[in-house]
Structure formats: structure tokens, C-alpha cells
Amino acid sequence: MDDGLHIVASSMNSVSRHLDVATYNAVNSTIPGFQNRVITTRSFETKLDRELAREPSLLNTEEVNAFISGSVVPSANPMALALQGDGFFTIQTPKGRAYTRNGDFMLDKNGALTTRAGYPVLGENGQLRTSKTDVAPHFDPETGSLFQGDQEIGRPRIVEFANTGALVRVATTIFEAPSEAGERPPQGTAMITNSLELPSERGLTSMVGLITANREFEASQRVASVMQRTYERLISRNA
Amino acid sequence: MIRAMYTAAAGMQAQQTEVDVIANNLANVQTAGFKRSMTNFEDLLYVTMREPGARTANGSAVAGMQVGTGSRLVSTTKVFTPGALIQTGSDFDMAIQGDGFFEVQGANGERLFTRDGHFFKDANGDIVTSQGLKLVPPINVPPEAISVEIAPDGNLAYVLGDTTQNIGQISIVRFQNPAGLASEGGNLFRQSSNSGDPITLAPGSEQAGTLLQGFIERSNVDVAGELIALILAQRAFEVNSKAIRISDEMLNTTNNLTR
């Protein structure tokens, strides 16, 4: 019977994590380039631990990456870019290079192309800097290069990864790539100018995730409650 | 019941896409040459708890037990019914009566096709669309042609004094499967592997449509039909959300069996 409470605790922990992830996804479902967090739950490998072999219901919950293309919507921001396919933009953070699909870019006070948080977007040859003149920079829809008037400044650097499962999320839409992610040149990723990529699910599945997590948690709580009353009976009988 | 909620969520997402498509059809009710889209849904994989036709111990077959997991949008297809014709009286406006498309040359030289017959004469005398794309095969109208006549078989001519001067011939392009064309926006279509290759014909020959000068083909969107589809989509959305709510209430009842 003491196994039962451990199973219930394990289930409630797992459901709490599902609830966290569902809330996170629902709240961020309108951010351009946002990719849902996904968690999977499975039983512990019972063969690895003979102690746990009696309790195959203990749960192991881990986070995985599952990237999908969202839907492209037009944007009034002339610096907005959307990606369709598996690629990422390259940005420069204080910790080094990072990658994002959030193409809601802007020009900072020095004229450099940056994300909304201020991280510079890297082109094929370093940062993309415009000069502060009256000529407004624009992206060429055919080639995706940033132009200021007739002068070509550069094309944002797009990369793909052979193993997206190795990418580590460091901010809502920013990922870091360890070497096992397998960075490679893009094959088939398209960049669309004056547009943003919005998550295609729009939070509906996350809402259902919230409802189911709530009910599962409640069910576990009921089980714990019944067990606790059974323990009480056992103890009070023996008192 | 948990599965019921995800199934209903899939249904809601399918209806959201349906509303997107209807909204686009309604937005383009005045667009010349526009063809409305229709959505095609399919049911998702079934969870088979018992295979239909499985045998019992004494050899008789049993009915199957399969539960579906929702629906999804599988394709949107363009419906190529003809739109109504409006008379504009403009010399270079043409409507195609029957099948076929006009061919125009894209900005990068690619082959594009359209039903929008609203053409103009540009500064050089070339026949172009509203976006300045040239008609293919190109036709140049000489400056002395004050008014042109376009015959139903595509022959373009103008009257000079007593004589009629021929300028050129407008062609119509047909496809094996017009519904397979890819939409480019701007009233333009592009060939795809589903549509088949373009077949250039003279208007009126081999089932290609004939030309009607001075008319434009309106969009084939039927506003009443789209509004009914919109109401149905909204009700379907509502009914799916009800399924989620009822599943939640059933789970609540289950959990409240004990305190």
C-alpha cells in the first residue's frame, strides 16, 4: 500500500508539469515564431532498477522539441520576416550565437537590424547595419536581402539543424545550439518579407491540455484522499 | 473522455480554417475573375479496439470497434464555375465564355494565367493587365488605332478609313485540371504538377471558350451560400466546444465519486 502514495505523487508531479507547459503554450500562442513546448511522459525503464520493477506506474516526464511551421500573416512592420520550412534566423547574444524563428525585427538606434529584445540579427557577413539617413531600408521580396535605397546591406543568415531535438530553449523564442544539433546550410527554407509567422494552433490544444491536466490532478488527489483515509483506519484500529 | 476533448479540439481547428476560407471568399466577392475556394475535410486515424470481421472462438465474425480521433483539413480546391458577366464597354475588357485562361508574362518571365479580362493599352501600345504584365503572345496596338475590335475567335483588328487592319490573335490556354492550379494572388494562377501542362488554343477551338469584348467576368462567389456556410461553421464550432465542456463535466462527476 505504501507504493500507492508514491505512484500518486509521481502522477501529480507529472500532471503539474503538463499544466505548466500547457499554460506556457497558451500564454505565448500569439508570439511570432513561437514553438510550443512539448513534454512526453512514460514509465520508468523497469528493467534498469529492480527496486522500481514492482512499480511500473512511476512516470518520467521529459521535454522534447517538436518544431512545426506556423501560418504566415502580413505585417505592417517593414522589417518583419517569416520563415516557412525548418530554418532559423541567427542572432548574436552576449553568450554567443543563438537562433530564433521570431522574425519581428526592428532597427535599433544605431541602425542595426535587431530582435525586439535588442539582439543583433546576423547576416552572411556579420551584423546587418543600416546608416541613419532619410532613406528607409527595405527587404527585397525576391532575394530576401536588406537594401537601403540601391545599396545592398546583406541577407539574414538562415541555418537548419539536422537534430532539432538537441536545441535548448533559452528564452520564449530563442534557442541555443550545442554541437550535436548539427548545424547545416538551409535546404528549402523560404523567407517571406513583410510578414510574420504565427503559431498555427492558436492555443486551442493548450486550452484542452489545461482542462485535462486539471481533471487528472483532481483524480490523483481523490486517490490520495482515499488512501489517507484507509491509513487512518489502519492506524486508529491499532491504537 | 480525455480523447473526446482532443477530438473535439481537432474539430474546432478544422472549423476555424473553414471560416478563414469563407472569409477570403467573401472578401473577394467583387474581384474580377476570382474563383471561390472550397474546403475538403477528412476524418483522422481510427483507434481500433477490435478489427471488424475478427473471428470469435466458434468461428463467427464480430462487428468492429473503432473510435475516430477527429477531423482535419486535407485540401482547399478552387471551384471553376463561371461568374456573372458585367458590361463595361471598354475596348480591352474581355470575358471568356467557356473554359480557359488568358496567359500573361510574370515579372521574372514566368508563365501566369488569369480569368481577369481587364486589360489596358500601355504607353508603348502593348496590351497589359492592371499590374502591367504583358499578354502572351504579346500584341502591340499601333497608335493610329483609335478603337479596336476583338472577335469571339480572338482576332484583334482596327478600322482605318475603309479597311480593317488585323493586329493579332489572342489565345486561350486550357488545362487538364484547372482546380489543380496554384493561386499566386493578384488574380493570377500558376501551373502546378496537379494541373497538367498548359494547352494554348485559339478561342472557340477544341472546347476553349470564346471572347466577349466589352465585358468582364465577376467572381463566382455566391454570397448567400457563403453566409450559410459561415453559420454552419459557427454552429459546428459551438457544438464541438460543447463536447469539450460535457467531457469536462463527466470527468468532474467521476472525480467527485469520493471526496
PDB file of N, CA and C in Angstrom, chain A residues 142 200-202 204-205 208-212 214-223 225-226 229, chain B residues 2 5-6 8-10 12-13 16-17 20 108 237 244 248-249 251-253 255-259:
ATOM      1  N   GLU A 142      12.227  39.335 -53.498  1.00  0.00           N
ATOM      2  CA  GLU A 142      12.694  38.206 -54.312  1.00  0.00           C
ATOM      3  C   GLU A 142      13.887  37.514 -53.667  1.00  0.00           C
ATOM      4  N   SER A 200       0.404  28.073 -35.639  1.00  0.00           N
ATOM      5  CA  SER A 200      -0.827  27.717 -36.344  1.00  0.00           C
ATOM      6  C   SER A 200      -1.908  27.236 -35.391  1.00  0.00           C
ATOM      7  N   GLU A 201      -1.553  26.765 -34.182  1.00  0.00           N
ATOM      8  CA  GLU A 201      -2.579  26.180 -33.326  1.00  0.00           C
ATOM      9  C   GLU A 201      -3.412  27.204 -32.605  1.00  0.00           C
ATOM     10  N   ARG A 202      -2.863  28.391 -32.379  1.00  0.00           N
ATOM     11  CA  ARG A 202      -3.582  29.454 -31.680  1.00  0.00           C
ATOM     12  C   ARG A 202      -4.106  29.022 -30.320  1.00  0.00           C
ATOM     13  N   LEU A 204      -5.512  26.438 -28.995  1.00  0.00           N
ATOM     14  CA  LEU A 204      -6.685  25.607 -28.711  1.00  0.00           C
ATOM     15  C   LEU A 204      -6.303  24.310 -28.006  1.00  0.00           C
ATOM     16  N   THR A 205      -5.259  23.642 -28.528  1.00  0.00           N
ATOM     17  CA  THR A 205      -4.868  22.375 -27.905  1.00  0.00           C
ATOM     18  C   THR A 205      -4.310  22.622 -26.509  1.00  0.00           C
ATOM     19  N   VAL A 208      -7.224  22.752 -24.104  1.00  0.00           N
ATOM     20  CA  VAL A 208      -7.706  21.411 -23.765  1.00  0.00           C
ATOM     21  C   VAL A 208      -6.718  20.739 -22.821  1.00  0.00           C
ATOM     22  N   GLY A 209      -5.411  20.978 -23.037  1.00  0.00           N
ATOM     23  CA  GLY A 209      -4.391  20.445 -22.133  1.00  0.00           C
ATOM     24  C   GLY A 209      -4.584  20.936 -20.711  1.00  0.00           C
ATOM     25  N   LEU A 210      -4.959  22.203 -20.564  1.00  0.00           N
ATOM     26  CA  LEU A 210      -5.211  22.752 -19.225  1.00  0.00           C
ATOM     27  C   LEU A 210      -6.379  22.038 -18.560  1.00  0.00           C
ATOM     28  N   ILE A 211      -7.450  21.828 -19.326  1.00  0.00           N
ATOM     29  CA  ILE A 211      -8.638  21.185 -18.761  1.00  0.00           C
ATOM     30  C   ILE A 211      -8.314  19.761 -18.339  1.00  0.00           C
ATOM     31  N   THR A 212      -7.639  19.009 -19.212  1.00  0.00           N
ATOM     32  CA  THR A 212      -7.363  17.604 -18.889  1.00  0.00           C
ATOM     33  C   THR A 212      -6.371  17.513 -17.732  1.00  0.00           C
ATOM     34  N   ASN A 214      -6.036  19.556 -15.277  1.00  0.00           N
ATOM     35  CA  ASN A 214      -6.795  19.851 -14.068  1.00  0.00           C
ATOM     36  C   ASN A 214      -7.556  18.626 -13.584  1.00  0.00           C
ATOM     37  N   ARG A 215      -8.242  17.936 -14.501  1.00  0.00           N
ATOM     38  CA  ARG A 215      -9.037  16.770 -14.103  1.00  0.00           C
ATOM     39  C   ARG A 215      -8.152  15.623 -13.656  1.00  0.00           C
ATOM     40  N   GLU A 216      -7.012  15.439 -14.308  1.00  0.00           N
ATOM     41  CA  GLU A 216      -6.115  14.351 -13.908  1.00  0.00           C
ATOM     42  C   GLU A 216      -5.549  14.620 -12.527  1.00  0.00           C
ATOM     43  N   PHE A 217      -5.196  15.861 -12.285  1.00  0.00           N
ATOM     44  CA  PHE A 217      -4.668  16.230 -10.974  1.00  0.00           C
ATOM     45  C   PHE A 217      -5.720  15.970  -9.900  1.00  0.00           C
ATOM     46  N   GLU A 218      -6.944  16.372 -10.219  1.00  0.00           N
ATOM     47  CA  GLU A 218      -8.055  16.183  -9.284  1.00  0.00           C
ATOM     48  C   GLU A 218      -8.273  14.708  -8.997  1.00  0.00           C
ATOM     49  N   ALA A 219      -8.195  13.876 -10.050  1.00  0.00           N
ATOM     50  CA  ALA A 219      -8.387  12.439  -9.866  1.00  0.00           C
ATOM     51  C   ALA A 219      -7.307  11.874  -8.964  1.00  0.00           C
ATOM     52  N   SER A 220      -6.044  12.304  -9.179  1.00  0.00           N
ATOM     53  CA  SER A 220      -4.953  11.823  -8.316  1.00  0.00           C
ATOM     54  C   SER A 220      -5.188  12.249  -6.880  1.00  0.00           C
ATOM     55  N   GLN A 221      -5.680  13.460  -6.717  1.00  0.00           N
ATOM     56  CA  GLN A 221      -5.932  13.966  -5.364  1.00  0.00           C
ATOM     57  C   GLN A 221      -6.990  13.119  -4.670  1.00  0.00           C
ATOM     58  N   ARG A 222      -8.004  12.715  -5.428  1.00  0.00           N
ATOM     59  CA  ARG A 222      -9.049  11.870  -4.834  1.00  0.00           C
ATOM     60  C   ARG A 222      -8.475  10.533  -4.395  1.00  0.00           C
ATOM     61  N   VAL A 223      -7.589   9.985  -5.218  1.00  0.00           N
ATOM     62  CA  VAL A 223      -6.966   8.699  -4.882  1.00  0.00           C
ATOM     63  C   VAL A 223      -6.155   8.858  -3.599  1.00  0.00           C
ATOM     64  N   SER A 225      -6.577  10.964  -1.273  1.00  0.00           N
ATOM     65  CA  SER A 225      -7.515  11.182  -0.171  1.00  0.00           C
ATOM     66  C   SER A 225      -8.068   9.853   0.337  1.00  0.00           C
ATOM     67  N   VAL A 226      -8.448   8.982  -0.581  1.00  0.00           N
ATOM     68  CA  VAL A 226      -8.971   7.665  -0.191  1.00  0.00           C
ATOM     69  C   VAL A 226      -7.900   6.877   0.541  1.00  0.00           C
ATOM     70  N   ARG A 229      -7.419   8.113   4.093  1.00  0.00           N
ATOM     71  CA  ARG A 229      -8.471   7.656   4.994  1.00  0.00           C
ATOM     72  C   ARG A 229      -8.274   6.183   5.340  1.00  0.00           C
TER      73      ARG A 229
ATOM     74  N   ILE B   2     -10.909  12.016 -22.111  1.00  0.00           N
ATOM     75  CA  ILE B   2      -9.784  12.884 -22.458  1.00  0.00           C
ATOM     76  C   ILE B   2      -9.626  12.866 -23.978  1.00  0.00           C
ATOM     77  N   MET B   5     -12.018  15.108 -25.745  1.00  0.00           N
ATOM     78  CA  MET B   5     -11.683  16.532 -25.740  1.00  0.00           C
ATOM     79  C   MET B   5     -10.711  16.872 -26.855  1.00  0.00           C
ATOM     80  N   TYR B   6      -9.708  16.048 -27.091  1.00  0.00           N
ATOM     81  CA  TYR B   6      -8.751  16.338 -28.155  1.00  0.00           C
ATOM     82  C   TYR B   6      -9.403  16.173 -29.519  1.00  0.00           C
ATOM     83  N   ALA B   8     -12.574  16.784 -30.139  1.00  0.00           N
ATOM     84  CA  ALA B   8     -13.386  17.989 -30.334  1.00  0.00           C
ATOM     85  C   ALA B   8     -12.492  19.179 -30.660  1.00  0.00           C
ATOM     86  N   ALA B   9     -11.314  19.262 -30.053  1.00  0.00           N
ATOM     87  CA  ALA B   9     -10.393  20.367 -30.362  1.00  0.00           C
ATOM     88  C   ALA B   9      -9.965  20.304 -31.820  1.00  0.00           C
ATOM     89  N   ALA B  10      -9.712  19.104 -32.331  1.00  0.00           N
ATOM     90  CA  ALA B  10      -9.357  18.963 -33.748  1.00  0.00           C
ATOM     91  C   ALA B  10     -10.507  19.457 -34.619  1.00  0.00           C
ATOM     92  N   MET B  12     -12.695  21.736 -33.805  1.00  0.00           N
ATOM     93  CA  MET B  12     -12.760  23.192 -33.713  1.00  0.00           C
ATOM     94  C   MET B  12     -11.716  23.836 -34.616  1.00  0.00           C
ATOM     95  N   GLN B  13     -10.513  23.261 -34.642  1.00  0.00           N
ATOM     96  CA  GLN B  13      -9.478  23.825 -35.502  1.00  0.00           C
ATOM     97  C   GLN B  13      -9.869  23.726 -36.964  1.00  0.00           C
ATOM     98  N   GLN B  16     -12.225  26.465 -37.679  1.00  0.00           N
ATOM     99  CA  GLN B  16     -11.558  27.767 -37.757  1.00  0.00           C
ATOM    100  C   GLN B  16     -10.984  27.978 -39.155  1.00  0.00           C
ATOM    101  N   THR B  17     -10.388  26.923 -39.710  1.00  0.00           N
ATOM    102  CA  THR B  17      -9.833  27.036 -41.070  1.00  0.00           C
ATOM    103  C   THR B  17     -10.950  27.255 -42.076  1.00  0.00           C
ATOM    104  N   ASP B  20     -11.809  30.795 -42.115  1.00  0.00           N
ATOM    105  CA  ASP B  20     -10.775  31.554 -42.832  1.00  0.00           C
ATOM    106  C   ASP B  20     -11.046  31.541 -44.329  1.00  0.00           C
ATOM    107  N   ASN B 108       9.274  37.945 -63.608  1.00  0.00           N
ATOM    108  CA  ASN B 108      10.518  37.222 -63.854  1.00  0.00           C
ATOM    109  C   ASN B 108      10.423  36.346 -65.090  1.00  0.00           C
ATOM    110  N   PHE B 237     -18.515  24.724 -34.687  1.00  0.00           N
ATOM    111  CA  PHE B 237     -17.514  25.129 -33.703  1.00  0.00           C
ATOM    112  C   PHE B 237     -18.112  25.076 -32.299  1.00  0.00           C
ATOM    113  N   ILE B 244     -16.416  19.371 -25.530  1.00  0.00           N
ATOM    114  CA  ILE B 244     -15.335  19.522 -24.558  1.00  0.00           C
ATOM    115  C   ILE B 244     -15.909  19.801 -23.176  1.00  0.00           C
ATOM    116  N   ASP B 248     -15.589  17.465 -19.791  1.00  0.00           N
ATOM    117  CA  ASP B 248     -15.050  18.015 -18.552  1.00  0.00           C
ATOM    118  C   ASP B 248     -16.011  17.761 -17.397  1.00  0.00           C
ATOM    119  N   GLU B 249     -17.310  17.950 -17.650  1.00  0.00           N
ATOM    120  CA  GLU B 249     -18.298  17.717 -16.582  1.00  0.00           C
ATOM    121  C   GLU B 249     -18.357  16.253 -16.187  1.00  0.00           C
ATOM    122  N   LEU B 251     -15.852  14.170 -16.329  1.00  0.00           N
ATOM    123  CA  LEU B 251     -14.671  13.907 -15.512  1.00  0.00           C
ATOM    124  C   LEU B 251     -14.865  14.443 -14.107  1.00  0.00           C
ATOM    125  N   ASN B 252     -15.540  15.570 -14.011  1.00  0.00           N
ATOM    126  CA  ASN B 252     -15.827  16.159 -12.712  1.00  0.00           C
ATOM    127  C   ASN B 252     -16.675  15.195 -11.881  1.00  0.00           C
ATOM    128  N   THR B 253     -17.698  14.618 -12.517  1.00  0.00           N
ATOM    129  CA  THR B 253     -18.559  13.646 -11.840  1.00  0.00           C
ATOM    130  C   THR B 253     -17.740  12.452 -11.367  1.00  0.00           C
ATOM    131  N   ASN B 255     -14.537  12.355 -10.692  1.00  0.00           N
ATOM    132  CA  ASN B 255     -13.676  12.713  -9.582  1.00  0.00           C
ATOM    133  C   ASN B 255     -14.455  12.915  -8.298  1.00  0.00           C
ATOM    134  N   ASN B 256     -15.706  13.293  -8.418  1.00  0.00           N
ATOM    135  CA  ASN B 256     -16.500  13.541  -7.206  1.00  0.00           C
ATOM    136  C   ASN B 256     -17.186  12.299  -6.670  1.00  0.00           C
ATOM    137  N   LEU B 257     -16.844  11.135  -7.188  1.00  0.00           N
ATOM    138  CA  LEU B 257     -17.366   9.915  -6.610  1.00  0.00           C
ATOM    139  C   LEU B 257     -16.940   9.792  -5.153  1.00  0.00           C
ATOM    140  N   THR B 258     -15.758  10.323  -4.882  1.00  0.00           N
ATOM    141  CA  THR B 258     -15.319  10.340  -3.492  1.00  0.00           C
ATOM    142  C   THR B 258     -14.824  11.727  -3.197  1.00  0.00           C
ATOM    143  N   ARG B 259     -14.674  12.039  -1.907  1.00  0.00           N
ATOM    144  CA  ARG B 259     -14.258  13.414  -1.613  1.00  0.00           C
ATOM    145  C   ARG B 259     -12.735  13.510  -1.509  1.00  0.00           C
TER     146      ARG B 259
END
